[in-house]
PDB file of C-alpha atoms and ligand atoms in Angstrom:
ATOM      1  CA  MET A   1       0.000   0.000   0.000  1.00 80.00           C
ATOM      2  CA  SER A   2       1.347   3.452  -0.786  1.00 96.00           C
ATOM      3  CA  ARG A   3       2.118   5.818   2.086  1.00 98.00           C
ATOM      4  CA  ILE A   4       1.728   9.461   3.032  1.00 98.00           C
ATOM      5  CA  ALA A   5       4.363  10.647   5.520  1.00 98.00           C
ATOM      6  CA  TYR A   6       2.916  13.512   7.587  1.00 98.00           C
ATOM      7  CA  PHE A   7       4.164  15.935  10.232  1.00 98.00           C
ATOM      8  CA  GLY A   8       3.126  14.095  13.387  1.00 95.00           C
ATOM      9  CA  PRO A   9       2.898  12.461  15.842  1.00 96.00           C
ATOM     10  CA  ALA A  10      -0.728  11.293  15.606  1.00 97.00           C
ATOM     11  CA  GLY A  11      -3.223  14.027  16.465  1.00 97.00           C
ATOM     12  CA  THR A  12      -1.694  17.026  14.644  1.00 97.00           C
ATOM     13  CA  PHE A  13      -3.604  19.365  12.368  1.00 97.00           C
ATOM     14  CA  THR A  14      -1.367  17.947   9.646  1.00 98.00           C
ATOM     15  CA  GLU A  15      -2.783  14.473  10.279  1.00 97.00           C
ATOM     16  CA  GLN A  16      -6.267  15.934   9.791  1.00 96.00           C
ATOM     17  CA  ALA A  17      -5.096  17.503   6.521  1.00 98.00           C
ATOM     18  CA  ALA A  18      -3.431  14.248   5.374  1.00 98.00           C
ATOM     19  CA  ARG A  19      -6.685  12.355   6.063  1.00 97.00           C
ATOM     20  CA  SER A  20      -8.642  14.819   3.973  1.00 97.00           C
ATOM     21  CA  LEU A  21      -6.158  14.475   1.074  1.00 98.00           C
ATOM     22  CA  SER A  22      -5.665  10.700   1.275  1.00 98.00           C
ATOM     23  CA  THR A  23      -7.191   8.420  -1.330  1.00 96.00           C
ATOM     24  CA  GLY A  24      -6.664   5.303   0.780  1.00 96.00           C
ATOM     25  CA  GLN A  25      -2.910   5.506   1.442  1.00 97.00           C
ATOM     26  CA  GLU A  26      -1.445   4.478   4.781  1.00 98.00           C
ATOM     27  CA  LEU A  27      -0.653   7.545   6.938  1.00 98.00           C
ATOM     28  CA  VAL A  28       2.780   7.478   8.567  1.00 98.00           C
ATOM     29  CA  PRO A  29       3.621  10.067  11.273  1.00 98.00           C
ATOM     30  CA  MET A  30       7.077  11.672  11.192  1.00 98.00           C
ATOM     31  CA  GLU A  31       8.614  13.654  14.052  1.00 95.00           C
ATOM     32  CA  THR A  32       9.473  16.773  12.002  1.00 97.00           C
ATOM     33  CA  ILE A  33       8.601  18.502   8.729  1.00 98.00           C
ATOM     34  CA  PRO A  34      12.058  17.777   7.195  1.00 98.00           C
ATOM     35  CA  ALA A  35      11.686  14.105   8.179  1.00 98.00           C
ATOM     36  CA  ALA A  36       8.355  13.885   6.302  1.00 98.00           C
ATOM     37  CA  MET A  37      10.029  15.358   3.201  1.00 98.00           C
ATOM     38  CA  THR A  38      13.055  13.075   3.545  1.00 98.00           C
ATOM     39  CA  ALA A  39      10.752  10.041   3.646  1.00 98.00           C
ATOM     40  CA  VAL A  40       9.568  10.943   0.130  1.00 98.00           C
ATOM     41  CA  ARG A  41      13.048  11.806  -1.121  1.00 98.00           C
ATOM     42  CA  LYS A  42      14.342   8.429   0.063  1.00 98.00           C
ATOM     43  CA  GLY A  43      11.364   6.548  -1.369  1.00 98.00           C
ATOM     44  CA  ASP A  44      10.062   5.441   2.063  1.00 98.00           C
ATOM     45  CA  ALA A  45       6.751   7.169   1.263  1.00 98.00           C
ATOM     46  CA  GLU A  46       5.140   8.235  -2.042  1.00 98.00           C
ATOM     47  CA  LEU A  47       3.764  11.508  -0.674  1.00 98.00           C
ATOM     48  CA  ALA A  48       4.298  13.895   2.260  1.00 98.00           C
ATOM     49  CA  CYS A  49       1.757  16.172   3.936  1.00 98.00           C
ATOM     50  CA  VAL A  50       3.138  19.329   5.594  1.00 98.00           C
ATOM     51  CA  PRO A  51       1.775  22.736   6.671  1.00 98.00           C
ATOM     52  CA  VAL A  52       2.899  25.646   4.492  1.00 98.00           C
ATOM     53  CA  GLU A  53       1.023  28.799   5.485  1.00 96.00           C
ATOM     54  CA  ASN A  54      -1.120  30.060   8.361  1.00 96.00           C
ATOM     55  CA  SER A  55      -3.424  33.050   8.091  1.00 95.00           C
ATOM     56  CA  VAL A  56      -2.226  34.466  11.439  1.00 93.00           C
ATOM     57  CA  GLU A  57       1.442  33.490  11.658  1.00 92.00           C
ATOM     58  CA  GLY A  58       2.349  33.406   7.964  1.00 95.00           C
ATOM     59  CA  PRO A  59       4.755  30.939   6.345  1.00 96.00           C
ATOM     60  CA  VAL A  60       5.898  27.672   7.890  1.00 97.00           C
ATOM     61  CA  THR A  61       9.601  28.251   7.391  1.00 96.00           C
ATOM     62  CA  ALA A  62      10.711  24.611   7.815  1.00 97.00           C
ATOM     63  CA  THR A  63       8.499  23.734   4.849  1.00 98.00           C
ATOM     64  CA  LEU A  64       9.774  26.595   2.677  1.00 98.00           C
ATOM     65  CA  ASP A  65      13.420  25.770   3.408  1.00 97.00           C
ATOM     66  CA  GLY A  66      12.769  22.071   2.794  1.00 98.00           C
ATOM     67  CA  LEU A  67      11.238  22.853  -0.603  1.00 98.00           C
ATOM     68  CA  ALA A  68      14.184  25.007  -1.698  1.00 97.00           C
ATOM     69  CA  GLU A  69      16.921  22.622  -0.590  1.00 95.00           C
ATOM     70  CA  ASP A  70      17.829  19.008  -1.477  1.00 96.00           C
ATOM     71  CA  SER A  71      16.186  17.197  -4.378  1.00 98.00           C
ATOM     72  CA  PRO A  72      13.019  18.800  -5.790  1.00 98.00           C
ATOM     73  CA  LEU A  73       9.515  17.995  -4.540  1.00 98.00           C
ATOM     74  CA  VAL A  74       6.310  19.318  -6.082  1.00 98.00           C
ATOM     75  CA  ALA A  75       2.912  20.014  -4.541  1.00 98.00           C
ATOM     76  CA  VAL A  76       0.167  17.948  -6.201  1.00 98.00           C
ATOM     77  CA  ALA A  77      -2.721  18.972  -3.905  1.00 98.00           C
ATOM     78  CA  GLU A  78      -3.493  21.238  -0.965  1.00 98.00           C
ATOM     79  CA  ALA A  79      -5.892  21.351   1.987  1.00 98.00           C
ATOM     80  CA  LEU A  80      -7.155  24.331   3.949  1.00 98.00           C
ATOM     81  CA  LEU A  81      -8.222  23.719   7.539  1.00 97.00           C
ATOM     82  CA  PRO A  82      -9.951  26.053   9.968  1.00 96.00           C
ATOM     83  CA  VAL A  83      -7.677  26.348  12.996  1.00 96.00           C
ATOM     84  CA  HIS A  84      -9.160  26.525  16.475  1.00 97.00           C
ATOM     85  CA  PHE A  85      -7.512  24.808  19.371  1.00 98.00           C
ATOM     86  CA  THR A  86      -8.365  22.498  22.250  1.00 98.00           C
ATOM     87  CA  VAL A  87      -6.454  22.856  25.529  1.00 98.00           C
ATOM     88  CA  LEU A  88      -5.738  19.477  27.146  1.00 98.00           C
ATOM     89  CA  THR A  89      -4.476  18.589  30.590  1.00 98.00           C
ATOM     90  CA  ARG A  90      -4.132  15.463  32.782  1.00 97.00           C
ATOM     91  CA  PRO A  91      -7.268  14.831  34.878  1.00 96.00           C
ATOM     92  CA  GLU A  92      -5.355  15.219  38.153  1.00 96.00           C
ATOM     93  CA  VAL A  93      -3.757  18.602  37.332  1.00 97.00           C
ATOM     94  CA  ARG A  94      -5.208  21.289  39.649  1.00 95.00           C
ATOM     95  CA  THR A  95      -3.047  24.294  38.675  1.00 96.00           C
ATOM     96  CA  VAL A  96      -1.613  24.685  35.188  1.00 98.00           C
ATOM     97  CA  ARG A  97       1.998  25.834  35.645  1.00 98.00           C
ATOM     98  CA  THR A  98       3.271  24.984  32.169  1.00 98.00           C
ATOM     99  CA  VAL A  99       1.515  25.024  28.801  1.00 98.00           C
ATOM    100  CA  ALA A 100       3.181  23.627  25.669  1.00 98.00           C
ATOM    101  CA  SER A 101       2.571  23.718  21.916  1.00 98.00           C
ATOM    102  CA  HIS A 102       3.985  24.311  18.452  1.00 97.00           C
ATOM    103  CA  PRO A 103       5.188  27.945  18.045  1.00 95.00           C
ATOM    104  CA  HIS A 104       2.558  28.614  15.359  1.00 94.00           C
ATOM    105  CA  ALA A 105      -0.177  27.392  17.680  1.00 97.00           C
ATOM    106  CA  LEU A 106       1.120  29.454  20.632  1.00 97.00           C
ATOM    107  CA  ALA A 107       1.168  32.570  18.464  1.00 95.00           C
ATOM    108  CA  GLN A 108      -2.504  32.016  17.640  1.00 96.00           C
ATOM    109  CA  VAL A 109      -3.655  31.745  21.288  1.00 97.00           C
ATOM    110  CA  ARG A 110      -1.368  34.330  22.930  1.00 97.00           C
ATOM    111  CA  HIS A 111      -4.246  36.530  24.156  1.00 97.00           C
ATOM    112  CA  TRP A 112      -6.295  33.560  25.351  1.00 98.00           C
ATOM    113  CA  LEU A 113      -3.315  32.330  27.406  1.00 98.00           C
ATOM    114  CA  GLU A 114      -2.755  35.803  28.885  1.00 98.00           C
ATOM    115  CA  ARG A 115      -6.397  35.978  29.952  1.00 98.00           C
ATOM    116  CA  ASN A 116      -6.990  32.375  31.048  1.00 98.00           C
ATOM    117  CA  LEU A 117      -3.634  30.939  32.160  1.00 97.00           C
ATOM    118  CA  PRO A 118      -1.626  34.077  33.076  1.00 97.00           C
ATOM    119  CA  GLU A 119       0.589  32.216  35.571  1.00 96.00           C
ATOM    120  CA  ALA A 120       1.518  29.362  33.217  1.00 98.00           C
ATOM    121  CA  ARG A 121       5.004  29.226  31.676  1.00 98.00           C
ATOM    122  CA  VAL A 122       4.730  28.806  27.903  1.00 98.00           C
ATOM    123  CA  VAL A 123       6.905  26.037  26.423  1.00 98.00           C
ATOM    124  CA  VAL A 124       7.628  25.331  22.769  1.00 98.00           C
ATOM    125  CA  ALA A 125       7.051  21.778  21.473  1.00 97.00           C
ATOM    126  CA  SER A 126       7.861  20.298  18.063  1.00 96.00           C
ATOM    127  CA  SER A 127       4.118  20.016  17.199  1.00 96.00           C
ATOM    128  CA  THR A 128       0.733  20.403  18.890  1.00 97.00           C
ATOM    129  CA  ALA A 129       0.478  16.616  19.263  1.00 97.00           C
ATOM    130  CA  ALA A 130       4.044  16.330  20.624  1.00 97.00           C
ATOM    131  CA  ALA A 131       2.873  18.760  23.330  1.00 98.00           C
ATOM    132  CA  ALA A 132      -0.069  16.447  24.106  1.00 98.00           C
ATOM    133  CA  VAL A 133       2.346  13.492  24.395  1.00 98.00           C
ATOM    134  CA  ALA A 134       4.522  15.513  26.798  1.00 98.00           C
ATOM    135  CA  VAL A 135       1.457  16.350  28.945  1.00 98.00           C
ATOM    136  CA  ARG A 136       0.384  12.704  28.971  1.00 98.00           C
ATOM    137  CA  ASP A 137       3.915  11.759  30.091  1.00 97.00           C
ATOM    138  CA  GLY A 138       3.843  14.304  32.937  1.00 97.00           C
ATOM    139  CA  GLU A 139       6.425  16.677  31.430  1.00 98.00           C
ATOM    140  CA  TYR A 140       4.062  19.667  31.192  1.00 98.00           C
ATOM    141  CA  ASP A 141       0.627  20.469  32.658  1.00 98.00           C
ATOM    142  CA  ALA A 142      -1.315  21.537  29.549  1.00 98.00           C
ATOM    143  CA  ALA A 143      -1.072  21.411  25.752  1.00 98.00           C
ATOM    144  CA  VAL A 144      -2.640  23.594  23.051  1.00 98.00           C
ATOM    145  CA  THR A 145      -3.658  21.039  20.434  1.00 98.00           C
ATOM    146  CA  ALA A 146      -5.756  20.264  17.390  1.00 97.00           C
ATOM    147  CA  PRO A 147      -9.314  19.168  18.330  1.00 96.00           C
ATOM    148  CA  VAL A 148      -8.530  15.640  17.078  1.00 95.00           C
ATOM    149  CA  ALA A 149      -5.837  15.219  19.782  1.00 97.00           C
ATOM    150  CA  ALA A 150      -8.616  14.985  22.409  1.00 97.00           C
ATOM    151  CA  GLN A 151      -9.608  11.654  20.810  1.00 95.00           C
ATOM    152  CA  THR A 152      -6.011  10.497  20.331  1.00 95.00           C
ATOM    153  CA  TYR A 153      -4.681  11.009  23.880  1.00 97.00           C
ATOM    154  CA  PRO A 154      -6.244  10.151  27.279  1.00 96.00           C
ATOM    155  CA  LEU A 155      -6.354  13.765  28.474  1.00 98.00           C
ATOM    156  CA  LYS A 156      -9.001  16.072  29.918  1.00 97.00           C
ATOM    157  CA  VAL A 157     -10.413  18.944  27.834  1.00 98.00           C
ATOM    158  CA  LEU A 158      -9.809  22.239  29.636  1.00 98.00           C
ATOM    159  CA  ALA A 159     -11.095  24.459  26.817  1.00 98.00           C
ATOM    160  CA  GLU A 160     -12.342  24.075  23.248  1.00 97.00           C
ATOM    161  CA  GLY A 161     -12.677  26.407  20.262  1.00 97.00           C
ATOM    162  CA  VAL A 162      -9.724  28.503  21.464  1.00 98.00           C
ATOM    163  CA  ALA A 163      -8.500  31.070  18.901  1.00 96.00           C
ATOM    164  CA  ASP A 164      -7.481  34.713  19.153  1.00 97.00           C
ATOM    165  CA  VAL A 165      -8.492  35.176  15.509  1.00 95.00           C
ATOM    166  CA  PRO A 166     -11.847  33.453  14.879  1.00 91.00           C
ATOM    167  CA  ASP A 167     -11.383  32.695  11.156  1.00 93.00           C
ATOM    168  CA  ALA A 168      -7.768  31.421  11.342  1.00 96.00           C
ATOM    169  CA  ARG A 169      -6.764  28.814   8.749  1.00 97.00           C
ATOM    170  CA  THR A 170      -3.711  26.794   7.812  1.00 97.00           C
ATOM    171  CA  ARG A 171      -2.912  25.570   4.311  1.00 98.00           C
ATOM    172  CA  PHE A 172      -1.207  22.200   3.850  1.00 98.00           C
ATOM    173  CA  LEU A 173       0.565  20.696   0.829  1.00 98.00           C
ATOM    174  CA  LEU A 174       0.693  17.151  -0.466  1.00 98.00           C
ATOM    175  CA  LEU A 175       4.215  16.733  -1.859  1.00 98.00           C
ATOM    176  CA  SER A 176       5.484  14.236  -4.433  1.00 98.00           C
ATOM    177  CA  PRO A 177       8.742  13.693  -6.308  1.00 98.00           C
ATOM    178  CA  PRO A 178       8.579  15.588  -9.648  1.00 98.00           C
ATOM    179  CA  CYS A 179       5.674  14.235 -11.739  1.00 98.00           C
ATOM    180  CA  PRO A 180       3.188  15.533 -14.320  1.00 98.00           C
ATOM    181  CA  PRO A 181       0.940  18.045 -12.507  1.00 98.00           C
ATOM    182  CA  PRO A 182      -2.773  17.319 -12.007  1.00 98.00           C
ATOM    183  CA  GLU A 183      -5.053  18.592 -14.806  1.00 98.00           C
ATOM    184  CA  PRO A 184      -5.861  22.330 -14.732  1.00 98.00           C
ATOM    185  CA  THR A 185      -9.266  23.204 -13.252  1.00 98.00           C
ATOM    186  CA  GLY A 186      -9.436  26.996 -13.734  1.00 97.00           C
ATOM    187  CA  ALA A 187      -8.984  27.382  -9.952  1.00 98.00           C
ATOM    188  CA  ASP A 188      -5.304  26.449  -9.627  1.00 98.00           C
ATOM    189  CA  ARG A 189      -2.222  27.649  -7.821  1.00 98.00           C
ATOM    190  CA  THR A 190       1.350  27.537  -9.140  1.00 98.00           C
ATOM    191  CA  SER A 191       4.354  27.839  -6.819  1.00 98.00           C
ATOM    192  CA  ILE A 192       8.013  28.519  -7.482  1.00 98.00           C
ATOM    193  CA  VAL A 193      11.142  29.503  -5.613  1.00 98.00           C
ATOM    194  CA  ALA A 194      13.392  31.992  -7.386  1.00 97.00           C
ATOM    195  CA  SER A 195      16.960  33.028  -6.591  1.00 93.00           C
ATOM    196  CA  MET A 196      18.450  35.997  -8.402  1.00 87.00           C
ATOM    197  CA  ALA A 197      21.479  38.213  -8.359  1.00 84.00           C
ATOM    198  CA  ASN A 198      21.397  40.966  -5.727  1.00 85.00           C
ATOM    199  CA  ARG A 199      21.035  44.031  -7.942  1.00 88.00           C
ATOM    200  CA  THR A 200      18.711  47.007  -8.244  1.00 92.00           C
ATOM    201  CA  GLY A 201      15.283  46.127  -9.571  1.00 92.00           C
ATOM    202  CA  ALA A 202      15.802  42.345  -9.816  1.00 91.00           C
ATOM    203  CA  LEU A 203      12.718  41.465  -7.759  1.00 93.00           C
ATOM    204  CA  ALA A 204      10.611  44.151  -9.444  1.00 95.00           C
ATOM    205  CA  GLU A 205      11.554  42.716 -12.872  1.00 94.00           C
ATOM    206  CA  LEU A 206      10.560  39.257 -11.746  1.00 95.00           C
ATOM    207  CA  LEU A 207       7.178  40.429 -10.446  1.00 96.00           C
ATOM    208  CA  ASN A 208       6.676  42.428 -13.641  1.00 97.00           C
ATOM    209  CA  GLU A 209       6.906  39.254 -15.729  1.00 97.00           C
ATOM    210  CA  LEU A 210       3.825  38.015 -13.868  1.00 96.00           C
ATOM    211  CA  ALA A 211       1.987  41.346 -13.882  1.00 95.00           C
ATOM    212  CA  LEU A 212       2.545  41.832 -17.641  1.00 94.00           C
ATOM    213  CA  ARG A 213       0.853  38.483 -18.293  1.00 95.00           C
ATOM    214  CA  GLY A 214      -2.106  39.296 -16.042  1.00 94.00           C
ATOM    215  CA  ILE A 215      -1.077  36.749 -13.384  1.00 96.00           C
ATOM    216  CA  ASN A 216      -2.304  37.440  -9.854  1.00 96.00           C
ATOM    217  CA  LEU A 217       0.235  36.765  -7.096  1.00 96.00           C
ATOM    218  CA  THR A 218      -1.251  35.091  -3.993  1.00 95.00           C
ATOM    219  CA  ARG A 219       1.843  34.941  -1.748  1.00 96.00           C
ATOM    220  CA  LEU A 220       5.410  36.258  -1.674  1.00 97.00           C
ATOM    221  CA  ASP A 221       7.884  35.205   1.021  1.00 97.00           C
ATOM    222  CA  ALA A 222      11.610  35.763   1.328  1.00 95.00           C
ATOM    223  CA  ARG A 223      13.908  33.302   3.095  1.00 94.00           C
ATOM    224  CA  PRO A 224      17.622  33.784   3.668  1.00 92.00           C
ATOM    225  CA  ILE A 225      20.042  31.695   1.637  1.00 90.00           C
ATOM    226  CA  LYS A 226      21.877  30.282   4.604  1.00 83.00           C
ATOM    227  CA  GLY A 227      25.602  30.849   4.811  1.00 81.00           C
ATOM    228  CA  ASN A 228      25.312  33.931   2.611  1.00 83.00           C
ATOM    229  CA  PHE A 229      24.236  36.834   4.846  1.00 86.00           C
ATOM    230  CA  GLY A 230      21.949  39.336   3.138  1.00 83.00           C
ATOM    231  CA  PHE A 231      21.005  37.039   0.224  1.00 89.00           C
ATOM    232  CA  TYR A 232      17.427  35.803  -0.124  1.00 91.00           C
ATOM    233  CA  ARG A 233      15.300  33.343  -2.036  1.00 94.00           C
ATOM    234  CA  PHE A 234      11.764  34.341  -3.010  1.00 96.00           C
ATOM    235  CA  PHE A 235       8.815  31.992  -2.757  1.00 98.00           C
ATOM    236  CA  LEU A 236       5.994  32.940  -5.089  1.00 98.00           C
ATOM    237  CA  ASP A 237       2.479  31.512  -5.291  1.00 98.00           C
ATOM    238  CA  PHE A 238       0.262  32.744  -8.079  1.00 98.00           C
ATOM    239  CA  GLU A 239      -3.030  31.960  -9.756  1.00 98.00           C
ATOM    240  CA  GLY A 240      -3.065  29.633 -12.753  1.00 98.00           C
ATOM    241  CA  HIS A 241      -1.537  26.364 -13.955  1.00 98.00           C
ATOM    242  CA  ILE A 242       1.676  25.635 -15.865  1.00 98.00           C
ATOM    243  CA  ALA A 243      -0.483  24.076 -18.606  1.00 98.00           C
ATOM    244  CA  GLU A 244      -1.932  27.545 -19.324  1.00 98.00           C
ATOM    245  CA  ALA A 245      -0.153  29.692 -21.898  1.00 97.00           C
ATOM    246  CA  ARG A 246       0.266  32.839 -19.763  1.00 97.00           C
ATOM    247  CA  VAL A 247       1.768  30.812 -16.885  1.00 98.00           C
ATOM    248  CA  GLY A 248       4.096  28.770 -19.127  1.00 98.00           C
ATOM    249  CA  ASP A 249       5.204  31.974 -20.857  1.00 97.00           C
ATOM    250  CA  ALA A 250       5.851  33.726 -17.516  1.00 98.00           C
ATOM    251  CA  LEU A 251       7.822  30.760 -16.172  1.00 98.00           C
ATOM    252  CA  ALA A 252       9.969  30.689 -19.326  1.00 98.00           C
ATOM    253  CA  ALA A 253      10.639  34.434 -18.912  1.00 97.00           C
ATOM    254  CA  LEU A 254      11.601  33.979 -15.258  1.00 97.00           C
ATOM    255  CA  ARG A 255      13.865  31.061 -16.175  1.00 96.00           C
ATOM    256  CA  ARG A 256      15.763  33.359 -18.540  1.00 95.00           C
ATOM    257  CA  ARG A 257      16.273  35.906 -15.762  1.00 92.00           C
ATOM    258  CA  CYS A 258      17.077  33.835 -12.696  1.00 94.00           C
ATOM    259  CA  GLU A 259      17.291  30.415 -11.067  1.00 95.00           C
ATOM    260  CA  VAL A 260      13.809  28.919 -10.754  1.00 97.00           C
ATOM    261  CA  ARG A 261      12.630  25.777  -8.999  1.00 98.00           C
ATOM    262  CA  PHE A 262       9.095  24.707  -9.908  1.00 98.00           C
ATOM    263  CA  LEU A 263       7.108  23.705  -6.806  1.00 98.00           C
ATOM    264  CA  GLY A 264       3.920  22.542  -8.514  1.00 98.00           C
ATOM    265  CA  SER A 265       0.595  23.505 -10.113  1.00 98.00           C
ATOM    266  CA  HIS A 266      -2.484  22.088  -8.399  1.00 98.00           C
ATOM    267  CA  PRO A 267      -6.140  22.898  -7.638  1.00 98.00           C
ATOM    268  CA  ARG A 268      -6.750  25.482  -4.900  1.00 98.00           C
ATOM    269  CA  ALA A 269      -8.499  24.137  -1.820  1.00 98.00           C
ATOM    270  CA  ASP A 270     -10.718  27.241  -1.618  1.00 97.00           C
ATOM    271  CA  GLY A 271     -11.837  26.800  -5.253  1.00 97.00           C
ATOM    272  CA  VAL A 272     -11.196  30.471  -6.081  1.00 97.00           C
ATOM    273  CA  ARG A 273     -10.979  30.724  -9.872  1.00 97.00           C
ATOM    274  CA  ALA A 274      -8.096  32.588 -11.483  1.00 96.00           C
ATOM    275  CA  THR A 275      -8.777  36.048 -12.808  1.00 90.00           C
ATOM    276  CA  VAL A 276      -7.484  36.102 -16.391  1.00 91.00           C
ATOM    277  CA  SER A 277      -7.275  39.498 -18.049  1.00 87.00           C
ATOM    278  CA  ALA A 278      -8.891  39.912 -21.468  1.00 86.00           C
ATOM    279  CA  THR A 279      -5.562  39.748 -23.349  1.00 91.00           C
ATOM    280  CA  ALA A 280      -4.010  36.813 -21.480  1.00 94.00           C
ATOM    281  CA  THR A 281      -6.266  33.837 -22.237  1.00 95.00           C
ATOM    282  CA  ASP A 282      -4.866  30.712 -23.922  1.00 96.00           C
ATOM    283  CA  SER A 283      -6.613  31.706 -27.175  1.00 96.00           C
ATOM    284  CA  ASP A 284      -4.999  35.191 -27.041  1.00 95.00           C
ATOM    285  CA  PHE A 285      -1.578  33.533 -26.761  1.00 96.00           C
ATOM    286  CA  ALA A 286      -2.412  31.014 -29.536  1.00 97.00           C
ATOM    287  CA  ALA A 287      -3.616  33.787 -31.870  1.00 97.00           C
ATOM    288  CA  ALA A 288      -0.501  35.887 -31.221  1.00 96.00           C
ATOM    289  CA  ALA A 289       1.817  32.889 -31.774  1.00 97.00           C
ATOM    290  CA  GLU A 290      -0.006  32.104 -35.028  1.00 97.00           C
ATOM    291  CA  TRP A 291       0.462  35.711 -36.184  1.00 98.00           C
ATOM    292  CA  VAL A 292       4.239  35.500 -35.486  1.00 98.00           C
ATOM    293  CA  ARG A 293       4.412  32.209 -37.379  1.00 98.00           C
ATOM    294  CA  ALA A 294       2.577  33.728 -40.345  1.00 98.00           C
ATOM    295  CA  VAL A 295       4.838  36.811 -40.343  1.00 98.00           C
ATOM    296  CA  ARG A 296       7.960  34.645 -40.215  1.00 98.00           C
ATOM    297  CA  SER A 297       6.788  32.590 -43.166  1.00 98.00           C
ATOM    298  CA  GLY A 298       5.905  35.679 -45.208  1.00 98.00           C
ATOM    299  CA  GLU A 299       2.146  34.922 -45.240  1.00 97.00           C
ATOM    300  CA  ARG A 300       1.342  38.106 -43.303  1.00 95.00           C
ATOM    301  CA  ALA A 301       2.889  41.318 -42.194  1.00 94.00           C
TER     302      ALA A 301
HETATM  303  O1  PRE B 401       1.432  21.027  15.198  1.00 85.17           O
HETATM  304  C1  PRE B 401       0.501  20.782  14.429  1.00 85.17           C
HETATM  305  O2  PRE B 401      -0.578  20.257  14.783  1.00 85.17           O
HETATM  306  C2  PRE B 401       0.644  21.121  13.021  1.00 85.17           C
HETATM  307  O3  PRE B 401       0.055  20.470  12.186  1.00 85.17           O
HETATM  308  C3  PRE B 401       1.491  22.315  12.662  1.00 85.17           C
HETATM  309  C4  PRE B 401       0.753  23.634  12.606  1.00 85.17           C
HETATM  310  C5  PRE B 401       1.618  24.725  11.848  1.00 85.17           C
HETATM  311  O4  PRE B 401       2.740  24.489  11.525  1.00 85.17           O
HETATM  312  O5  PRE B 401       1.095  25.807  11.591  1.00 85.17           O
HETATM  313  C6  PRE B 401      -0.494  23.478  11.814  1.00 85.17           C
HETATM  314  C7  PRE B 401      -1.607  24.196  12.078  1.00 85.17           C
HETATM  315  C8  PRE B 401      -1.689  25.139  13.209  1.00 85.17           C
HETATM  316  O6  PRE B 401      -1.613  26.445  12.642  1.00 85.17           O
HETATM  317  C9  PRE B 401      -0.581  24.962  14.174  1.00 85.17           C
HETATM  318  C10 PRE B 401       0.477  24.163  13.924  1.00 85.17           C
END
């Protein structure tokens, strides 16, 4: 049976996302995000499920760095989960002195903790479910977890539906070794990472290539190129699919300008359709290419 390695242990939001994306594969928990990616790179799993972006805390940097380094992986699907937390404790705990969770989770419940557990020391764990394991094992008093962790671990629910920002969401990717992308749907996302020379206007030129082709950017993140202080890689998500003319044309233009790693074209989980400007449809590109062909052959001028 094929396998999806996910950022675990059991009971993370990522497990929930992997379940929603699975088509019957076995789900295998990995301790860290890089370990889930390595499982695919080494062939121990066919796919990996990892978080990539949270509406409150922004990018999941371990995922971005893992996509830019080592052998390429591409996203073939994504999931978007609403994020509200459950706070778990051991039944016998009377006073919560320590509360643990993943840094992204802690950042999303900061105000709730200040109001409800002001005396508790906040401790970082490798994931929300790892925090639940630590509470179960007596290491900490409480954990801020995904709702599903309440069914996974024998702990008492102290609070449910905890979120400083009511509509918080996290987006997750299903990663594969390079493969033909899924068919375009009209509501797709394409992702790349670009590295360019540090010179005036380089990023503006890159963004212009997208803007000129009527391509709407949905995310832009910079991450340092480690070991080279002051140099950055840019992660770009934009509407559209590599199978579409305007996207293929833009990617070719970027490739001429800088180093590009393709990170996948896949359907958007929110189903938002791409806005395509009147001059950038596939038939506009086909008509223009036909005109150039005819001019080259002397049929037209
Ligand atoms: O620790 C988990 O449960 C995760 O799946 C990770 C993660 C994240 O990295 O953002 C996923 C969703 C929540 O925003 C908090 C934590």
